[in-house]
Coordinates of C-alpha atoms and ligand atoms in Angstrom, one line a residue:
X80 CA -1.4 14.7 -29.5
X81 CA 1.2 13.4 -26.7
X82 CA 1.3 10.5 -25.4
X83 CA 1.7 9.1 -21.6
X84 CA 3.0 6.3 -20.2
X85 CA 0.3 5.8 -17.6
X86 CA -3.0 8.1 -17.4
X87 CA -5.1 8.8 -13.7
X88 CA -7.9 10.1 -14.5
X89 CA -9.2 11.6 -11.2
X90 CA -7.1 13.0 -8.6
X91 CA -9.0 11.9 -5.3
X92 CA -7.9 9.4 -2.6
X93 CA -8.0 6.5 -5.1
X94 CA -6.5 8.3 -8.2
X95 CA -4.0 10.4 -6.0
X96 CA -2.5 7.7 -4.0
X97 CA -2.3 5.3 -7.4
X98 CA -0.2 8.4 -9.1
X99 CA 1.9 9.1 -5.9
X100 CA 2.9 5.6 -5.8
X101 CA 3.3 4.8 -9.4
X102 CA 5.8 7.8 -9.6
X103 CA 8.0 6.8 -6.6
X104 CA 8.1 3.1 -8.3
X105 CA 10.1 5.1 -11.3
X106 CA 6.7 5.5 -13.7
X107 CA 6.5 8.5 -15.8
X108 CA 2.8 9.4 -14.9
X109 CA 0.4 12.1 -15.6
X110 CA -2.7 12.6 -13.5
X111 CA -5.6 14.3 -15.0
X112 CA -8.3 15.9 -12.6
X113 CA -11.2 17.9 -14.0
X114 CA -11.1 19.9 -10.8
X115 CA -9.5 23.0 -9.9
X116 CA -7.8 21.2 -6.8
X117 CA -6.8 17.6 -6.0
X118 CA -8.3 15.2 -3.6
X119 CA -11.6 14.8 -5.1
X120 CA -14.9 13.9 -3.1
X121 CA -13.2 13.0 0.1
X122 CA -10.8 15.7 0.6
X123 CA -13.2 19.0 -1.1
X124 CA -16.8 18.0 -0.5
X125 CA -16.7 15.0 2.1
X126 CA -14.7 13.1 4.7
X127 CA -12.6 15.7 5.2
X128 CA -14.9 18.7 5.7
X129 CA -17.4 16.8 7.3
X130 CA -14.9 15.6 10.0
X131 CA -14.2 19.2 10.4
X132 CA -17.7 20.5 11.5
X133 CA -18.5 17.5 13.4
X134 CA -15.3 18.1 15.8
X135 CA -17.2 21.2 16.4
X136 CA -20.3 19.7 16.8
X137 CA -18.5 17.1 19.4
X138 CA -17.0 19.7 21.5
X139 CA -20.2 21.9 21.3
X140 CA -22.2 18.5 22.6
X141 CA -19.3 17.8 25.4
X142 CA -19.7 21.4 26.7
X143 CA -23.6 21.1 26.8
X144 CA -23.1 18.0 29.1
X145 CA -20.4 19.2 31.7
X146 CA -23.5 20.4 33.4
X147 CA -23.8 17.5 34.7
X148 CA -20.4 17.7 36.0
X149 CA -21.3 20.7 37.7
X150 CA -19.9 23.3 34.9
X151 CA -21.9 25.7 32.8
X152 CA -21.1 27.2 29.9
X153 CA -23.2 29.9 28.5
X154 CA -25.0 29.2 24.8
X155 CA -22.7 29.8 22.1
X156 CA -22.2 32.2 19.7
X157 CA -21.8 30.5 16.4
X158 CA -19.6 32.8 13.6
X159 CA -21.0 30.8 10.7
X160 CA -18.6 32.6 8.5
X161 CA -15.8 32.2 10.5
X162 CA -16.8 28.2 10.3
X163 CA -16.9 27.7 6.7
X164 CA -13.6 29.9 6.7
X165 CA -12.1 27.3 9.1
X166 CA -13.6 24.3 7.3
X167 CA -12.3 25.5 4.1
X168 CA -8.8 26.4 5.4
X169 CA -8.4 22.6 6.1
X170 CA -9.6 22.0 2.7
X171 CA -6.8 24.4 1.3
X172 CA -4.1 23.4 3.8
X173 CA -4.5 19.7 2.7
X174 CA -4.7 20.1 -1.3
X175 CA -1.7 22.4 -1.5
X176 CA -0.1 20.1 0.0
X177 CA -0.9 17.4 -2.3
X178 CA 0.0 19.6 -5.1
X179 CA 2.9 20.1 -3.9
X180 CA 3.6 16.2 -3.2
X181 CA 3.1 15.8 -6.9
X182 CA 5.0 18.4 -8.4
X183 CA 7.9 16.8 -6.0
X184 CA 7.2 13.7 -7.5
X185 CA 7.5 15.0 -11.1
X186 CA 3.6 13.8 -11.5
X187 CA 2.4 16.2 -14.7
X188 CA -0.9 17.8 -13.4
X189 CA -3.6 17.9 -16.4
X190 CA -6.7 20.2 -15.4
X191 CA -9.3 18.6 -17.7
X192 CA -12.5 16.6 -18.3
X193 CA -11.1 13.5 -19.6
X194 CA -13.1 10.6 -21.9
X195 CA -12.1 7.7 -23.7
X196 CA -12.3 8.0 -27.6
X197 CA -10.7 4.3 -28.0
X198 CA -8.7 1.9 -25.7
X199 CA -6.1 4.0 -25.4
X200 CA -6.5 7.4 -26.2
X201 CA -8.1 10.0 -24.1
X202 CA -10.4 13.4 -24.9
X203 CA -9.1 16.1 -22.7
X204 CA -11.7 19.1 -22.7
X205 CA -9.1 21.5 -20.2
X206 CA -10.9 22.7 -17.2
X207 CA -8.5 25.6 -17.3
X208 CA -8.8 26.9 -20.9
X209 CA -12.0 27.2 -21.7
X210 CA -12.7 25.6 -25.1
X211 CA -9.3 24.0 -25.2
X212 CA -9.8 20.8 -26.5
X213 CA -6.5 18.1 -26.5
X214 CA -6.2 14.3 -27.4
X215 CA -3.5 12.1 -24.9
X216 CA -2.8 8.7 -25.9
X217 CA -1.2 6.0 -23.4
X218 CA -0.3 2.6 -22.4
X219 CA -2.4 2.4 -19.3
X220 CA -4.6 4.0 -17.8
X221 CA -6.3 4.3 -14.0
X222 CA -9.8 5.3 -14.0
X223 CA -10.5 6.9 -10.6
X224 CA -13.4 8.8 -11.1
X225 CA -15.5 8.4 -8.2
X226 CA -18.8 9.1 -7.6
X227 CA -21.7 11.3 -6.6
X228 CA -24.8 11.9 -5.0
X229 CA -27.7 10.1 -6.1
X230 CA -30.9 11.9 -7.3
X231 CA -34.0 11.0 -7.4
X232 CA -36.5 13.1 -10.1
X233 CA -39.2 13.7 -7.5
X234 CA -37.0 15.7 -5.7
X235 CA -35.3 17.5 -8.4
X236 CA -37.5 20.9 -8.0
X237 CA -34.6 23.4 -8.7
X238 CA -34.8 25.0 -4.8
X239 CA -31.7 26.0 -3.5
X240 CA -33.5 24.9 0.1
X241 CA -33.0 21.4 -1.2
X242 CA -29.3 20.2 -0.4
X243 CA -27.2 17.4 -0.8
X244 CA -24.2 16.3 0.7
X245 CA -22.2 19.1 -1.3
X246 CA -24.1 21.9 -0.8
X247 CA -25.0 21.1 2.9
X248 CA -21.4 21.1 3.7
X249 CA -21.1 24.7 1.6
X250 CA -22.7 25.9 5.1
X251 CA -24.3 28.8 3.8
X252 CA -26.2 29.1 7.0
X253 CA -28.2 27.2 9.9
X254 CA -31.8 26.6 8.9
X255 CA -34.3 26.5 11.6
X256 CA -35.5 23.4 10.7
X257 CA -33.8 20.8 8.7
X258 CA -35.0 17.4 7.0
X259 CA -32.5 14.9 6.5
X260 CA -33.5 12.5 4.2
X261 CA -32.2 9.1 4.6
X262 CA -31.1 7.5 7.6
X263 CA -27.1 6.1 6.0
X264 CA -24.0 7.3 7.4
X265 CA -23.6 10.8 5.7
X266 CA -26.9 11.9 6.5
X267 CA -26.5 11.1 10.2
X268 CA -23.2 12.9 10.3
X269 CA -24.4 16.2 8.6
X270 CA -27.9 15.7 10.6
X271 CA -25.4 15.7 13.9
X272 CA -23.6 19.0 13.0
X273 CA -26.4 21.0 11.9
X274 CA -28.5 19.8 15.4
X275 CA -25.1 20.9 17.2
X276 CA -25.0 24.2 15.5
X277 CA -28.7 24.6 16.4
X278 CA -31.2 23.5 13.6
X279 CA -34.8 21.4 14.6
X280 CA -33.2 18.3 12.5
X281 CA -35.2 15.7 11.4
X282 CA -34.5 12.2 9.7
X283 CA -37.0 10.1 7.4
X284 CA -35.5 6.9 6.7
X285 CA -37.5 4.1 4.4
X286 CA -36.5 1.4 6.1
X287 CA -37.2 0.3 8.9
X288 CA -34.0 1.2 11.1
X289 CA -30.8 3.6 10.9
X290 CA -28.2 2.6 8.6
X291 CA -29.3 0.0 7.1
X292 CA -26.7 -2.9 6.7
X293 CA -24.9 -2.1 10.0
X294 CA -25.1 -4.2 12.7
X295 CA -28.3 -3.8 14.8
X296 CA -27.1 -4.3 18.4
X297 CA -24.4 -1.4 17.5
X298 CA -27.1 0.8 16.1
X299 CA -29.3 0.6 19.1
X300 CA -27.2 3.2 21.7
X301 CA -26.5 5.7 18.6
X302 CA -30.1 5.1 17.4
X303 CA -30.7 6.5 21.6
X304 CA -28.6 8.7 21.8
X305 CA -29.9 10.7 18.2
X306 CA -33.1 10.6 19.5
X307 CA -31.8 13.3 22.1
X308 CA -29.9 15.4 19.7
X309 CA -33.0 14.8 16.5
X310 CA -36.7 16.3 17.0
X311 CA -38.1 13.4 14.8
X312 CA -36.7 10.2 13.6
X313 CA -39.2 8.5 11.1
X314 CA -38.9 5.6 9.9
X315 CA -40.5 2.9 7.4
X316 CA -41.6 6.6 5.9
X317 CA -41.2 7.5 2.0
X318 CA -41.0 11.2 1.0
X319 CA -43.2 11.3 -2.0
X320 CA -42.8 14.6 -2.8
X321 CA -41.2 18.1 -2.0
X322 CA -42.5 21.5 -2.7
X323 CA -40.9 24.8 -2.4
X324 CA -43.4 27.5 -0.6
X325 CA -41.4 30.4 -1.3
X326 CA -40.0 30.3 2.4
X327 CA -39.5 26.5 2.9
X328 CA -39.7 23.2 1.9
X329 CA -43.4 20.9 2.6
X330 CA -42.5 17.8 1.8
X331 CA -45.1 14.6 1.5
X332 CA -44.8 12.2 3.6
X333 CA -45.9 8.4 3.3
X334 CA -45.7 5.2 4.9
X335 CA -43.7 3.1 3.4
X336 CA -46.1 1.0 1.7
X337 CA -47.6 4.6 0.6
X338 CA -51.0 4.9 2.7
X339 CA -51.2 7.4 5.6
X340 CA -50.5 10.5 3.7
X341 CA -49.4 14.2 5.8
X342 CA -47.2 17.0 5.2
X343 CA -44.9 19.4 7.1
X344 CA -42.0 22.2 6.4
X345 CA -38.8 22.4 6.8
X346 CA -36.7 25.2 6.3
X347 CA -34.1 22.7 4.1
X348 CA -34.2 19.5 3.2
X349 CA -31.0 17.4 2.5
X350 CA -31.4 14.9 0.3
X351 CA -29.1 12.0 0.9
X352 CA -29.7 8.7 -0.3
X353 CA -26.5 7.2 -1.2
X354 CA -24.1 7.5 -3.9
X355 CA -23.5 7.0 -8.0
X356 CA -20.4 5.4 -9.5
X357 CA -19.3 8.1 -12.6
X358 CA -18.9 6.0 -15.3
X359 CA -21.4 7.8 -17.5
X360 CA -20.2 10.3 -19.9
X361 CA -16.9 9.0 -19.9
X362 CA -17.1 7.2 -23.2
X363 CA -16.8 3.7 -21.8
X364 CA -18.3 2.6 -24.8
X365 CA -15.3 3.0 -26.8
X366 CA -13.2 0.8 -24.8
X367 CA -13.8 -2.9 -23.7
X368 CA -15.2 -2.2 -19.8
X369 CA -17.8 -3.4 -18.7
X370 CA -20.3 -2.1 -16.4
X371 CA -22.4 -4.0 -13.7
X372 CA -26.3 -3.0 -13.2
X373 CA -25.7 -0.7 -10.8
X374 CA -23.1 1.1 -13.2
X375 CA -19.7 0.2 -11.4
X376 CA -17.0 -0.7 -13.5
X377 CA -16.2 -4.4 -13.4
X378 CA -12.6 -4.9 -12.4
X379 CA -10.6 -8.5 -11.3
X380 CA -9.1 -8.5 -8.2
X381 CA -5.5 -7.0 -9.7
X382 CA -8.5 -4.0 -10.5
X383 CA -7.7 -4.8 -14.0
X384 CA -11.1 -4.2 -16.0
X385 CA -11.9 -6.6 -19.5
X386 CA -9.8 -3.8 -21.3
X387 CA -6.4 -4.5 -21.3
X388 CA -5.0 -0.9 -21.6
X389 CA -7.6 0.1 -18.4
X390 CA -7.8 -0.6 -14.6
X391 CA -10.6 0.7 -12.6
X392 CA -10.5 1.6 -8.5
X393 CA -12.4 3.4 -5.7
X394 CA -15.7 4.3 -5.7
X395 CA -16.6 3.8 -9.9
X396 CA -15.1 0.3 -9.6
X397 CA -17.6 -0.9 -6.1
X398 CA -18.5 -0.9 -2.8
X399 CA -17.9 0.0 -0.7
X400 CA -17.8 3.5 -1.4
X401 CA -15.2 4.4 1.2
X402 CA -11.7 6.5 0.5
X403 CA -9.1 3.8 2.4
X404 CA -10.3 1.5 -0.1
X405 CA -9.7 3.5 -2.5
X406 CA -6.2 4.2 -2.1
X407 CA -5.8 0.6 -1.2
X408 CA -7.0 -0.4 -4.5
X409 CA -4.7 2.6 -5.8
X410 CA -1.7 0.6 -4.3
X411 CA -2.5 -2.5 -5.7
X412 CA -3.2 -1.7 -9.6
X413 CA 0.0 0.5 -9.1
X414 CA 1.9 -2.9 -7.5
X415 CA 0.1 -5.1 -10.2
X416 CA 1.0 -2.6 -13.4
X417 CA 4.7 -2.7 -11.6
X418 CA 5.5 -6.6 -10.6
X419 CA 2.4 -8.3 -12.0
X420 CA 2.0 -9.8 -8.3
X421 CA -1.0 -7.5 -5.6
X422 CA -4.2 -8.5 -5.5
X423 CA -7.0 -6.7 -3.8
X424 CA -8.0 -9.6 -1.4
X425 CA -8.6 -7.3 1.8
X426 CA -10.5 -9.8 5.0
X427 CA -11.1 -6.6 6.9
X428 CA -12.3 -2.9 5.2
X429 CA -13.3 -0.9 8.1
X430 CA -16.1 1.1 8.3
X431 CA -16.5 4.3 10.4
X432 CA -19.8 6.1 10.6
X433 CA -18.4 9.2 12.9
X434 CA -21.6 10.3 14.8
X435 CA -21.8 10.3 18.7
X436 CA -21.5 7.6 19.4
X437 CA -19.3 6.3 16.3
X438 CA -19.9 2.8 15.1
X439 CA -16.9 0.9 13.2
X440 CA -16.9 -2.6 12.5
X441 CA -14.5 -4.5 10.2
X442 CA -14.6 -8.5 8.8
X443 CA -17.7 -10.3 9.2
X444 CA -20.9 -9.0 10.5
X445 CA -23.2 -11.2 12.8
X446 CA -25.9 -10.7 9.9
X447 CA -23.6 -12.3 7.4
X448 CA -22.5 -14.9 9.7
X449 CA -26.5 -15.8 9.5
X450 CA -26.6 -15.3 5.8
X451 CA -24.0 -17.5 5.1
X452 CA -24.7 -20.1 7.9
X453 CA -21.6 -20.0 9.4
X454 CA -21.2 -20.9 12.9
X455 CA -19.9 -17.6 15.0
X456 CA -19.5 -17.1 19.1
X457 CA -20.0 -13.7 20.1
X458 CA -18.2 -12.0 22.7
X459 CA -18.9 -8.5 23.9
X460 CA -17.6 -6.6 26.9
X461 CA -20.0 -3.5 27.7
X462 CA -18.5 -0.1 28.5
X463 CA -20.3 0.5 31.4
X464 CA -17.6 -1.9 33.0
X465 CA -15.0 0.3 31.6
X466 CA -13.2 2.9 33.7
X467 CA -12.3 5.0 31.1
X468 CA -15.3 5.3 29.7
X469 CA -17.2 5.9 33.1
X470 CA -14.5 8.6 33.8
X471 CA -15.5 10.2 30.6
X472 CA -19.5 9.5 31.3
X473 CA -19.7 7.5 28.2
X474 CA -20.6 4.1 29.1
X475 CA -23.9 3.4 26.4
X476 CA -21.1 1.9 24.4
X477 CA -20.1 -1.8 23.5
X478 CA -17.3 -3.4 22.1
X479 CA -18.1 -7.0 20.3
X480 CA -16.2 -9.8 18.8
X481 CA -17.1 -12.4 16.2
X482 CA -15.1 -15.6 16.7
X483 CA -14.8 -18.5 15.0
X484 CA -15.4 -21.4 17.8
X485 CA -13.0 -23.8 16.3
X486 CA -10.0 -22.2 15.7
X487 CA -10.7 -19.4 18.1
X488 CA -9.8 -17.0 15.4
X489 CA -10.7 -13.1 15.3
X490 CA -14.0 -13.2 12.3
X491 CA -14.9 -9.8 12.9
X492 CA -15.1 -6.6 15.2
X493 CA -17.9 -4.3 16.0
X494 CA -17.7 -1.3 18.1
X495 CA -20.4 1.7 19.4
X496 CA -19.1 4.1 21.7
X497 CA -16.6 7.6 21.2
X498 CA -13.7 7.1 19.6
X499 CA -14.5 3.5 17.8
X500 CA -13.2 4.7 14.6
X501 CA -9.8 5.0 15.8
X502 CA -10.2 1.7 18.1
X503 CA -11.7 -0.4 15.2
X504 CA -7.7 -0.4 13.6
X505 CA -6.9 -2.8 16.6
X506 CA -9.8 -5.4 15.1
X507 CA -8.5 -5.2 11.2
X508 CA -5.1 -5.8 12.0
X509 CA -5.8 -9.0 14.1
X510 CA -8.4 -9.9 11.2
X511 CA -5.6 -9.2 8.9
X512 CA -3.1 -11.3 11.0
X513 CA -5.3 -14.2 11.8
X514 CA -5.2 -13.5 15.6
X515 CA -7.1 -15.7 17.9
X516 CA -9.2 -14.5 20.7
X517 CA -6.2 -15.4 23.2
X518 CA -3.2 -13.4 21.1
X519 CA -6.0 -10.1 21.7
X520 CA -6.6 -11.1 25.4
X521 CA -3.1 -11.9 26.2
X522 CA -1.9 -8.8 25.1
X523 CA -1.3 -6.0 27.6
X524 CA -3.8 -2.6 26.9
X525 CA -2.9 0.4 28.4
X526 CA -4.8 1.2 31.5
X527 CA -7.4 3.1 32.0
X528 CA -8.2 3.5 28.3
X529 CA -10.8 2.3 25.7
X530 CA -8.5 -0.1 23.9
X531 CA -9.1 -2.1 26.9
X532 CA -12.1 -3.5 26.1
X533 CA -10.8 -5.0 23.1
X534 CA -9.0 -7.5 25.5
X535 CA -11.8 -7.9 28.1
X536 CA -13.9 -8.7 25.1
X537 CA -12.0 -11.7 24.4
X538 CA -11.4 -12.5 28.4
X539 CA -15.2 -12.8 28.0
X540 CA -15.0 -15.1 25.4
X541 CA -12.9 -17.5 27.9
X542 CA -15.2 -16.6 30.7
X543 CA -12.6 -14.8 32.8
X544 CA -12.9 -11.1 32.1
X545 CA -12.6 -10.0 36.1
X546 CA -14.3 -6.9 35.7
X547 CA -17.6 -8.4 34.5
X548 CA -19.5 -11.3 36.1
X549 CA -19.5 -13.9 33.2
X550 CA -19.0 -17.5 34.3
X551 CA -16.2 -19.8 32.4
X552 CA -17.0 -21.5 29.4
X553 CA -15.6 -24.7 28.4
X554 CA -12.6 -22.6 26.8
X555 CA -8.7 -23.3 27.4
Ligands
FAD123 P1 -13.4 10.7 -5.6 O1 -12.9 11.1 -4.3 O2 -14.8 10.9 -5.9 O3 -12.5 11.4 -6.7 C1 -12.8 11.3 -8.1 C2 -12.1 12.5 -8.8 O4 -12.3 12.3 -10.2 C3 -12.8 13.8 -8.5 O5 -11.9 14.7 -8.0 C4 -13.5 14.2 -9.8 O6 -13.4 15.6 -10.0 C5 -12.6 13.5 -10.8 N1 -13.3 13.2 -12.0 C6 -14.5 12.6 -12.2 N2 -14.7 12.5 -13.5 C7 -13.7 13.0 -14.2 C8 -13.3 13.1 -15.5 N3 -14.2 12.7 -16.5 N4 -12.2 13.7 -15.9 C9 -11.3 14.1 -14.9 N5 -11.6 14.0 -13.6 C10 -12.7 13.5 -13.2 N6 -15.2 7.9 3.0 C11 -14.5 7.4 4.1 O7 -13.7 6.5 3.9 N7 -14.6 8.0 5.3 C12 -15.4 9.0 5.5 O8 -15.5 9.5 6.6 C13 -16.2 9.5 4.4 N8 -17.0 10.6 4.6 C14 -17.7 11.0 3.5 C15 -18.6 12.1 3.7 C16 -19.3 12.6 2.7 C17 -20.2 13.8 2.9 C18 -19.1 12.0 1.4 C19 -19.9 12.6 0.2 C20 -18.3 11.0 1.2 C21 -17.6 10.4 2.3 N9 -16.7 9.3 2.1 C22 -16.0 8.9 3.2 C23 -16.6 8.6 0.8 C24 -15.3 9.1 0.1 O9 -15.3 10.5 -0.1 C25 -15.2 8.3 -1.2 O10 -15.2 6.9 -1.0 C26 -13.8 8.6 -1.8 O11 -13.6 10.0 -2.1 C27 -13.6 7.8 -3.1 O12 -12.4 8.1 -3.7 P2 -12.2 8.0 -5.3 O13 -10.7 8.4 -5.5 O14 -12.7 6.7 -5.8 O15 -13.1 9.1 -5.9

C-alpha cells in the first residue's frame, strides 16, 4: 500500500486542470484515470470531437449556400474514413499533449479503476494490468469522475443501430436515415453533422420545444433554421418503444400524453437524453458523501463534500454538466486545499449550444427573471441591422441584454446567430465585473464585426442606437 498526498480520481477537464494546478502550487499529486488516455468525456468522446465534425458540417453548409452568391460547388465526396481519422487525430494530438503536461509537472499517472474502501483509502483495480489489484491511501482526495449518458430500459434492445453520444461520434458510417432522440444540446449538434454529412435526420423531442430551459426568443431562429437542415422535428412526442428489424430501427411513437400511436424506421436511432453523474460503484458508501436525488455528489461552495478527507467537482458534483465549470471548480478546490480562501461563487457560467445558428447565454435568463419576480429591462439589437452579419448573409440572429433598471447593471446576456459562443465571453466578463449597460455601450467595438451588436444592444437600451429606429427612453 503507498500512500498520496492528494488523490484525482479522473483525469478529464475537471480532474486534469485540479492536478495541473495543484502540482504547480508545490503538491505532490497523483491522478488516477481508469482510461487509457486523459481528458475524459470532453476531450475523447464529446466537446472536442464533436466540435471537430461540426466545423465540417459548417463549411459543408456555407458551400451549399454560396449558390446564392452566385458560386457552385459540386456535391461532395465524403471519405468517412479519412473523417474519423481526422477527428481522432485531434483527439490524439490533444491527450499527448496533456500527458506530456503532467509528466512535466511530476503528476504520477495511475491507470486504474479507483473506489473508496474508507475515507481515505482508495481500491485501485489497474486498467493496465489486468487483474492487478492495489490499495493507495491519502490525505485528500478530488473526485472528478464525471458522467455519462443516460439510459432508459425501453431502449436498451442490444442493436448496434441504436447509438448514443459515444458511439455516434465513433462515426462508423452515415445512415440514411437517422432519429435523434431528444431535442438538448448534444442531440442537436450530432443531428447537425450527420444532416451535413447527408443522413434524412430526424428529432423527437417530449416537450414541447428545442432545448428545453434555453431561452425561447433565442431558440426560435435556430428552431428555423433546423427545420431546413432536419426532415421532421416532432415534438410533445414520446418514443415508447424501439425495435430492431434486422435492417433498421421502427420505433413507436406517442403523443406525449401516450394516445395517437404510429411507427416508422430509421436506419439509427441516437438516443440522447441527457446525462448521469458517476457516483455509483465508486463505494461512496464507505466514506461520509452524500448524494442528492438525482445522484450528484453534494459539495459546499469550497467543493468540499460532508467528508473531510474528499472534495467533489464537475459533472458528479452538479449542473450544469459543462467542462469550463469543471476546471473552474478544479481551480477552486485546488485554491481552497492550498490557502483555505476560493469559493465557487461564479454570477455568469456560459453556455454554448454550437449548432447553426449557436445560442450562448450567460447570468440570468428572462425565464428566471419571471421565476423569481425580479424586475428586468430587456434590450436587444437584431442582426439584420448588422453589417457584418448582412455581409456574411446571416442576419436571423439577435443579440439580447438583461438589465437591471435601477442600477443599469449587465443581469444577463443571450445571443443566437454564428459565432455567439465566442461573443457570449464579452457578456460573462461584464456580468463578472458588474458592468452597466453604459460601460458596454461606451466602449468602442471593432467595425464591421459581430461584437458590435453587443454595444448597439445597450445603445438600445438608452434609445440611441443610430442604426435601428428605437425612440429614447427616459435613460441618462
Ligand atoms: P469527465 O470529462 O466525464 O471525466 C471524468 C473522467 O473520470 C473520465 O476520464 C473517466 O474515465 C474517469 N473515471 C470515471 N470513473 C472513474 C473511476 N472509478 N476511476 C478512475 N477514473 C474514473 N461541455 C462543454 O462545456 N462544451 C461542450 O461543447 C460540450 N460538448 C459535449 C458534447 C458531448 C457529445 C458530450 C457527451 C459532452 C459535452 N460536454 C460539453 C460536456 C463535457 O464533456 C463535460 O461537462 C465534462 O467533460 C465534465 O468534465 P469532468 O472532468 O467533470 O468529467
Amino acid at each position: 500500500m503507498t500512500h498520496a498526498p492528494l488523490v484525482v480520481l479522473g483525469g478529464g477537464p475537471g480532474g486534469y486542470a485540479a492536478a495541473f494546478l495543484a502540482a504547480d502550487l508545490g503538491l505532490q499529486v497523483t491522478l488516477v484515470e481508469a482510461d487509457a488516455r486523459l481528458g475524459g468525456t470532453c476531450l475523447l468522446r464529446g466537446c472536442i470531437p464533436s466540435k471537430a465534425l461540426l466545423h465540417v458540417a459548417k463549411i459543408l453548409n456555407e458551400a451549399k449556400h454560396l449558390g446564392e452568391w452566385g458560386i457552385d460547388f459540386t456535391a461532395p465526396r465524403i471519405n468517412v474514413d479519412a473523417l474519423r481519422a481526422r477527428k481522432e487525430k485531434v483527439i490524439s494530438t490533444l491527450s499527448g499533449g496533456l500527458a506530456g503536461l503532467a509528466k512535466r509537472r511530476n503528476v504520477r499517472i495511475i491507470s486504474a479503476k479507483g473506489s473508496f474502501l474508507a475515507s481515505n483509502k482508495l481500491r485501485l483495480e489497474r486498467t493496465d494490468t489486468p487483474g492487478v489489484v492495489e490499495e493507495l491511501t491519502f490525505d485528500h482526495c478530488i473526485l472528478a469522475t464525471g458522467s455519462r449518458p443516460a439510459k432508459i430500459p425501453a431502449f436498451e434492445i442490444g442493436s448496434p443501430r441504436v447509438l448514443d453520444s459515444t458511439t455516434a461520434l465513433d462515426l462508423v458510417d452515415i445512415p440514411e436515415s437517422l432519429l435523434v432522440v431528444g431535442g438538448g444540446y448534444i442531440g442537436l449538434e450530432m443531428g447537425t453533422v450527420y444532416a451535413e454529412l447527408g443522413s434524412r435526420v430526424s428529432v423527437v423531442e417530449l416537450t414541447t420545444g428545442l432545448l428545453p430551459g434555453a431561452d425561447r426568443d433565442l431558440v426560435r431562429p435556430l428552431h428555423k433554421r433546423l427545420e431546413g437542415i432536419f426532415s421532421k422535428i416532432y415534438l410533445g412526442t414520446k418514443v415508447a418503444g424501439l425495435r430492431d428489424t434486422g435492417s433498421a430501427i421502427e420505433v413507436n411513437f406517442q403523443d406525449a400524453d401516450g394516445a395517437n400511436e404510429r411507427k416508422e424506421t430509421f436506419s439509427r436511432v441516437l438516443v440522447s437524453i441527457g446525462r448521469k453523474p458517476n457516483s455509483n460503484d465508486l463505494g461512496l458508501e464507505n466514506t461520509k458523501c452524500r448524494l442528492d436525488q438525482r445522484g450528484f455528489v453534494v459539495t459546499n461552495d469550497r467543493q468540499r463534500t460532508d467528508d473531510p478527507h474528499i472534495l467533489a467537482i464537475g459533472d458528479v458534483a452538479g449542473e450544469p454538466m459543462l467542462a469550463h465549470k469543471a476546471s473552474h471548480q478544479g481551480r477552486v478546490a485546488v485554491e481552497g486545499l492550498h490557502d483555505g480562501t476560493a469559493k465557487f461563487e461564479p454570477l455568469a457560467i456560459p453556455a454554448v449550444v454550437f449548432t447553426d445558428p449557436e445560442i450562448a447565454w450567460a447570468g440570468l435568463t428572462e425565464e428566471q427573471a419571471k421565476q423569481q419576480g425580479r424586475s428586468v429591462e430587456i434590450a436587444t439589437y437584431p442582426w439584420a441591422a448588422s453589417g457584418r452579419a448582412q455581409s456574411l448573409a446571416r442576419t436571423e440572429g439577435f443579440t439580447k441584454m438583461l438589465i437591471d433598471p435601477e442600477t443599469d447593471r449587465i443581469l444577463g446576456v443571450g445571443i443566437v446567430g454564428p459565432g455567439a459562443g465566442e461573443l457570449i465571453s464579452e457578456g460573462v466578463l461584464a456580468i463578472e465585473m458588474g458592468c452597466t449597460a453604459r460601460d458596454i455601450a461606451d466602449s468602442i467595438h471593432p467595425h464591421p464585426t459581430l461584437s458590435e451588436t453587443m454595444a448597439f444592444a445597450n445603445e438600445s437600451y438608452f434609445g440611441t442606437a443610430t442604426e435601428i429606429y428605437k425612440p429614447r427612453v427616459n435613460k441618462s
